[in-house]
Coordinates of C-alpha atoms in Angstrom, one line a residue:
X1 CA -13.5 -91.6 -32.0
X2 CA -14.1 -90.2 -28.5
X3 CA -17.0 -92.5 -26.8
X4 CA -17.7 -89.4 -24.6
X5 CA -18.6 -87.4 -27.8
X6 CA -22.1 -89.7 -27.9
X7 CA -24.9 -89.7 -25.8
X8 CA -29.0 -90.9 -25.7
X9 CA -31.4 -89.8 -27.3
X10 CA -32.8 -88.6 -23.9
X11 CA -29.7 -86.2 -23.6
X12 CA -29.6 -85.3 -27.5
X13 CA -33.6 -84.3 -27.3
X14 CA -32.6 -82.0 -24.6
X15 CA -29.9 -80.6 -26.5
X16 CA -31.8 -79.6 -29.3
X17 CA -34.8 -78.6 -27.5
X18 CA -37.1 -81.6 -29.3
X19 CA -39.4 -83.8 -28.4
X20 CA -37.7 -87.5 -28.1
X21 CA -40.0 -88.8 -30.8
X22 CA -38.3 -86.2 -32.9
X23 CA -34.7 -86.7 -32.2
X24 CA -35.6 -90.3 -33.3
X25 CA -37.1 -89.3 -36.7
X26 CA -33.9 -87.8 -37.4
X27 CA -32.5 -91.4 -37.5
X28 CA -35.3 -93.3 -38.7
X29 CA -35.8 -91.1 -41.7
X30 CA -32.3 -91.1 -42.3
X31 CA -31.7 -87.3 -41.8
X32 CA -28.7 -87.7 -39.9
X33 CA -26.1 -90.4 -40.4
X34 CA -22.9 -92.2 -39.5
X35 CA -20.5 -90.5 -37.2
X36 CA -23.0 -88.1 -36.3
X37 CA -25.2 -91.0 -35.0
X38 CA -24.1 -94.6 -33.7
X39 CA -26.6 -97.5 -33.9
X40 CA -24.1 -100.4 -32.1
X41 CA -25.3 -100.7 -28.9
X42 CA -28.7 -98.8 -29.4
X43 CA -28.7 -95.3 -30.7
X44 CA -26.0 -92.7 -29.5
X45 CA -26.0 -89.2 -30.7
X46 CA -22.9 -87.0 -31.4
X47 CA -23.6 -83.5 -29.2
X48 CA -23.5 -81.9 -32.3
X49 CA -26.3 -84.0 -34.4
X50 CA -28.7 -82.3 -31.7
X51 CA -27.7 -78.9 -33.8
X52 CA -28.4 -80.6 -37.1
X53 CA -31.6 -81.6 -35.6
X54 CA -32.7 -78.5 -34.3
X55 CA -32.2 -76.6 -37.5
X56 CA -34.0 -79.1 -39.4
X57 CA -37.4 -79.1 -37.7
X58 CA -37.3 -75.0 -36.8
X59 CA -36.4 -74.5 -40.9
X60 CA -39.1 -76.9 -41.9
X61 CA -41.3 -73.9 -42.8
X62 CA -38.7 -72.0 -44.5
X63 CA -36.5 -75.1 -46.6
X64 CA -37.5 -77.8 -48.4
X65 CA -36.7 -81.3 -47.1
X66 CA -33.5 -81.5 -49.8
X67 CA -32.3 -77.8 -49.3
X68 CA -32.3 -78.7 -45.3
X69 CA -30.7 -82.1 -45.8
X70 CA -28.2 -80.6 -48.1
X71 CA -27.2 -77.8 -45.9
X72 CA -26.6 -80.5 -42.8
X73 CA -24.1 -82.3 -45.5
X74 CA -22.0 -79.4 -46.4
X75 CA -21.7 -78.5 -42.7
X76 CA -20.8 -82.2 -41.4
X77 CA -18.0 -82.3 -43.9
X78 CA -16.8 -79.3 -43.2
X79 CA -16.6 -81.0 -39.6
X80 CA -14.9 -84.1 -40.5
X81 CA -12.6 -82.7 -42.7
X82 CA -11.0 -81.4 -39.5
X83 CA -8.0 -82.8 -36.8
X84 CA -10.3 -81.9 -34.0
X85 CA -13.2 -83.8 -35.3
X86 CA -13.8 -85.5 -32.0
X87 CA -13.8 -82.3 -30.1
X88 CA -16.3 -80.5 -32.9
X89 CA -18.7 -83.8 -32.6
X90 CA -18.7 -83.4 -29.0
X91 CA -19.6 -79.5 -28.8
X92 CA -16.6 -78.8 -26.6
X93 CA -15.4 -75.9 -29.0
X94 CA -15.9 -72.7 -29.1
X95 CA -18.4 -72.1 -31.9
X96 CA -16.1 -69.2 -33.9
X97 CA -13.5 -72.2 -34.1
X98 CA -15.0 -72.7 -37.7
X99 CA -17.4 -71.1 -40.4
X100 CA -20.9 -72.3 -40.2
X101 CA -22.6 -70.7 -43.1
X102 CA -23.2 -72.4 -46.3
X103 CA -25.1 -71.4 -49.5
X104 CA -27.5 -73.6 -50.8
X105 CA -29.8 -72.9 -53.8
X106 CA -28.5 -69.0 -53.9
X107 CA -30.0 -69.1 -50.2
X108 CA -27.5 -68.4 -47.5
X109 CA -28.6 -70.7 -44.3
X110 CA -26.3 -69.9 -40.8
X111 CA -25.8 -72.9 -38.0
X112 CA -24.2 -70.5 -35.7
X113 CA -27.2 -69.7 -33.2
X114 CA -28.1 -73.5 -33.5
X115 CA -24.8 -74.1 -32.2
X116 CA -24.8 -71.2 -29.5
X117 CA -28.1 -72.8 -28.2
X118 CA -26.9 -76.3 -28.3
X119 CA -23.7 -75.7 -26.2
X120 CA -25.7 -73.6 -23.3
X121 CA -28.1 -76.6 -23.4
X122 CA -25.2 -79.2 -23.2
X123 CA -23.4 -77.0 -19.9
X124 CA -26.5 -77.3 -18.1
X125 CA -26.3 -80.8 -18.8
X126 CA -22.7 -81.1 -17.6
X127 CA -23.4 -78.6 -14.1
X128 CA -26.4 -81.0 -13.5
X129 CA -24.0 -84.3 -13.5
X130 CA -21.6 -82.3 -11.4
X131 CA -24.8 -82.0 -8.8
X132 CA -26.3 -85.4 -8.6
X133 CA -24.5 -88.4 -8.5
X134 CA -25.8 -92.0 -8.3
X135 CA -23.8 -94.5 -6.3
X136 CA -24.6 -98.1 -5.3
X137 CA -23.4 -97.2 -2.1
X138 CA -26.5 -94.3 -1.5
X139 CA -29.6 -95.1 -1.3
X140 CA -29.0 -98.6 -3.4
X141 CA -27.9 -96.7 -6.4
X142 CA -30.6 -93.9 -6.7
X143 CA -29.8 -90.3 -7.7
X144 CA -29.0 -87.7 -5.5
X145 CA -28.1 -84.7 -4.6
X146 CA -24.2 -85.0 -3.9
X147 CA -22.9 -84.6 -0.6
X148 CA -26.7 -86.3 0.3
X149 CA -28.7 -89.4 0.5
X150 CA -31.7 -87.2 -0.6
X151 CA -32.8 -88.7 -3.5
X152 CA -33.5 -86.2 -6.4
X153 CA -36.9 -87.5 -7.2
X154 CA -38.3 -88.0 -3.7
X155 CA -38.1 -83.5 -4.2
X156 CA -39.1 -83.5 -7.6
X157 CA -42.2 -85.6 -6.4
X158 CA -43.0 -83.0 -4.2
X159 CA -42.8 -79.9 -6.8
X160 CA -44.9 -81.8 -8.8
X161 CA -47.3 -82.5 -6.2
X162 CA -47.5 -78.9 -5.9
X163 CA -45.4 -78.0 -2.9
X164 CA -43.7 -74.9 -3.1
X165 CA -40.2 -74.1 -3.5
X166 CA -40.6 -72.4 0.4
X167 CA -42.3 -75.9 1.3
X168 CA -39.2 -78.0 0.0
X169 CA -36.7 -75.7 1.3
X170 CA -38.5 -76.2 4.9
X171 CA -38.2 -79.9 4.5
X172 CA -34.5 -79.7 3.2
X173 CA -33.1 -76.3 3.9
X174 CA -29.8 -77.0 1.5
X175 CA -32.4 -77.6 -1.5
X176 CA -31.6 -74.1 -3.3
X177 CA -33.2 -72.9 -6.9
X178 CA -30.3 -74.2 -8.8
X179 CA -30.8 -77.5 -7.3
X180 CA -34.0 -78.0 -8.0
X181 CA -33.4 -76.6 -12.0
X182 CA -30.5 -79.4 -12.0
X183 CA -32.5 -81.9 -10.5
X184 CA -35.2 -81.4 -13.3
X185 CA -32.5 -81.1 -16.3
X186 CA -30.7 -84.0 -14.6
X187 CA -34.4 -86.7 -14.8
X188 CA -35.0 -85.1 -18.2
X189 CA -31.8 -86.3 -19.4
X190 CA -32.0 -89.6 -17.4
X191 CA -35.5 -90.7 -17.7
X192 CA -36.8 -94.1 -15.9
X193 CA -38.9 -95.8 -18.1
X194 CA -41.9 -97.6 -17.3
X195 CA -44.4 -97.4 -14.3
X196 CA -42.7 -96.0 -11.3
X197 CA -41.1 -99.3 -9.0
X198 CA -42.1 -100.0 -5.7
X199 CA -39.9 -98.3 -2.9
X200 CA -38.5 -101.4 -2.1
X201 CA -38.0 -102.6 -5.7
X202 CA -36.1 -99.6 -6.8
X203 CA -33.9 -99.3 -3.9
X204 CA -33.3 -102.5 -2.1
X205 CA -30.8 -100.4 0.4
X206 CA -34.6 -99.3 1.9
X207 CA -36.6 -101.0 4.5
X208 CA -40.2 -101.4 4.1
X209 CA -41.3 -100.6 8.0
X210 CA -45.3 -101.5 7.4
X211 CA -48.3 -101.9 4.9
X212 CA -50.7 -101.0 7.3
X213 CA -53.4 -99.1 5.7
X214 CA -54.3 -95.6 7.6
X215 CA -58.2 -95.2 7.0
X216 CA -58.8 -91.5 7.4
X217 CA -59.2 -89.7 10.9
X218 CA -62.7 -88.9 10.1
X219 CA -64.0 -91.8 8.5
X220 CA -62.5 -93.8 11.7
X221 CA -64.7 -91.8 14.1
X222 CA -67.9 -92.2 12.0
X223 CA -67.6 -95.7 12.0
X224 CA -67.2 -95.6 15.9
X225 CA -70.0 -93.5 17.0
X226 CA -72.0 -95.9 14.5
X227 CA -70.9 -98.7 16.8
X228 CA -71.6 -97.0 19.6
X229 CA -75.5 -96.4 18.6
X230 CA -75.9 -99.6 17.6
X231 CA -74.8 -101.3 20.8
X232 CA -76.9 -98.3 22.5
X233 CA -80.1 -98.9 20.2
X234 CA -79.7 -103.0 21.3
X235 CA -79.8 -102.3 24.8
X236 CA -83.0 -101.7 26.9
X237 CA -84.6 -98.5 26.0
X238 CA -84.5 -97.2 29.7
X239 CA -80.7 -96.6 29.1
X240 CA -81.0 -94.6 26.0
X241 CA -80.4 -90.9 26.4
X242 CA -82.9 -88.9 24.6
X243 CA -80.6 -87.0 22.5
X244 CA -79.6 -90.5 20.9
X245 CA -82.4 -92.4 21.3
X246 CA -85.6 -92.8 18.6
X247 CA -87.4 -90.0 20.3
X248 CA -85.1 -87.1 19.3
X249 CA -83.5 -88.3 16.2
X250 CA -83.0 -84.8 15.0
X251 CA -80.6 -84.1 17.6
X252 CA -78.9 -87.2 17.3
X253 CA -78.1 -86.3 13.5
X254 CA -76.9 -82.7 14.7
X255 CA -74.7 -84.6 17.4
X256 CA -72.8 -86.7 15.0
X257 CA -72.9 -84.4 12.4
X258 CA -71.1 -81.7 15.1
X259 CA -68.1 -84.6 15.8
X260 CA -67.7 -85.8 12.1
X261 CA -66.5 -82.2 11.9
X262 CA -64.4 -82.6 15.2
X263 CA -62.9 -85.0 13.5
X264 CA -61.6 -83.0 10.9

């Protein structure tokens, strides 16, 4: 059986538009099954178990738990029954290659949208892999956008951040709208689990250039006109201007209120 036919659970969620903790109920409550999923080597769906999946939470108002589970039966023998099992398992068919309605309980239950839905799901899946690449040899391994060592979640850090579309394209003019839906669909599928590394954890092909910590502008100029007036205050009181001396301390606020703004 084709290995290419299985995938994560990451890349089956998306695929049936679920959640991840759903697409792993349908395993853990036994919904779905051997060859549709694969539990050697942790858990590998077949494209088409995402359709399965799909129509067994949407239906979950309208079938029982038995009518839904029978219905996914009839229609994955009706799949392995055929020579181009692999190919149906895998979604790479055209979905009028067989008949997807069954009849279960006098109640007549179609797969075909689910399957529709599925394979427009899985081709956006496929264009995003033809779009990003990862390579040991860019940027120590990290995904990117292909043809560039711009790594796909240094932009997606900045969407989310809440830079426009305008501000990422001004930053990296090739970074179009399909890139960035690719880029999104391509993490989704692809997920790194865990607390984000540090830069020079993640990718080791990057230099750290300094920790130096950059106390803000205005905070830095505070703290300097403070020194100042302290040195000031020490020294005799002949050399104190008024407008920072004791005798006009109004005016002395006003002053260093007027360059903490400056400073801005």
């Amino acid at each position: 059986m084709a290995d290419t036919a299985f995938v994560p659970a990451a890349e089956a969620a998306f695929i049936a538009g679920l959640s991840d903790k759903q697409i792993q109920r349908v395993v853990d409550e036994d919904i779905l099954f051997f060859p549709l999923v694969h539990l050697d080597n942790g858990r590998r769906f077949a494209r088409l178990a995402a359709v399965f999946a799909r129509f067994y939470f949407e239906l979950d108002d309208t079938l029982t738990a038995t009518a839904r589970r029978s219905a996914i039966r009839h229609v994955c023998d009706r799949v392995l029954a055929r020579s181009d099992m692999n190919e149906m398992l895998a979604l790479s068919l055209h979905h009028s290659v067989m008949d997807w309605d069954v009849v279960i309980h006098n109640i007549h239950v179609g797969f075909d949208h689910f399957v529709v839905d599925a394979q427009a799901r899985a081709a956006q899946i496929d264009h995003a892999n033809r779009l990003i690449v990862e390579d040991a040899d860019i940027m120590g391994g990290a995904p990117v956008f292909k043809g560039t060592r711009v790594p796909v979640d240094t932009v997606l850090a900045m969407r989310r951040s809440g830079s426009t579309a305008g501000v990422v394209k001004r930053h990296y003019p090739f970074v179009t709208p399909e890139l960035l839906e690719a880029a999104e669909i391509y993490q989704a599928v692809h997920p790194r689990r865990g607390r984000p590394p540090k830069a020079e954890v993640a990718w080791p092909a990057w230099k750290l250039r300094s920790r130096k910590l950059v106390r803000p502008a205005a905070r830095v100029c505070l703290l300097q006109i403070l020194a100042t007036r302290r040195r000031t205050e020490d020294s005799c009181d002949e050399v104190v201007p008024d407008h920072l001396g004791h005798g006009n301390s109004g005016a002395g606020v006003r002053l260093l209120a007027a360059l903490l703004r400056a400073c801005h």
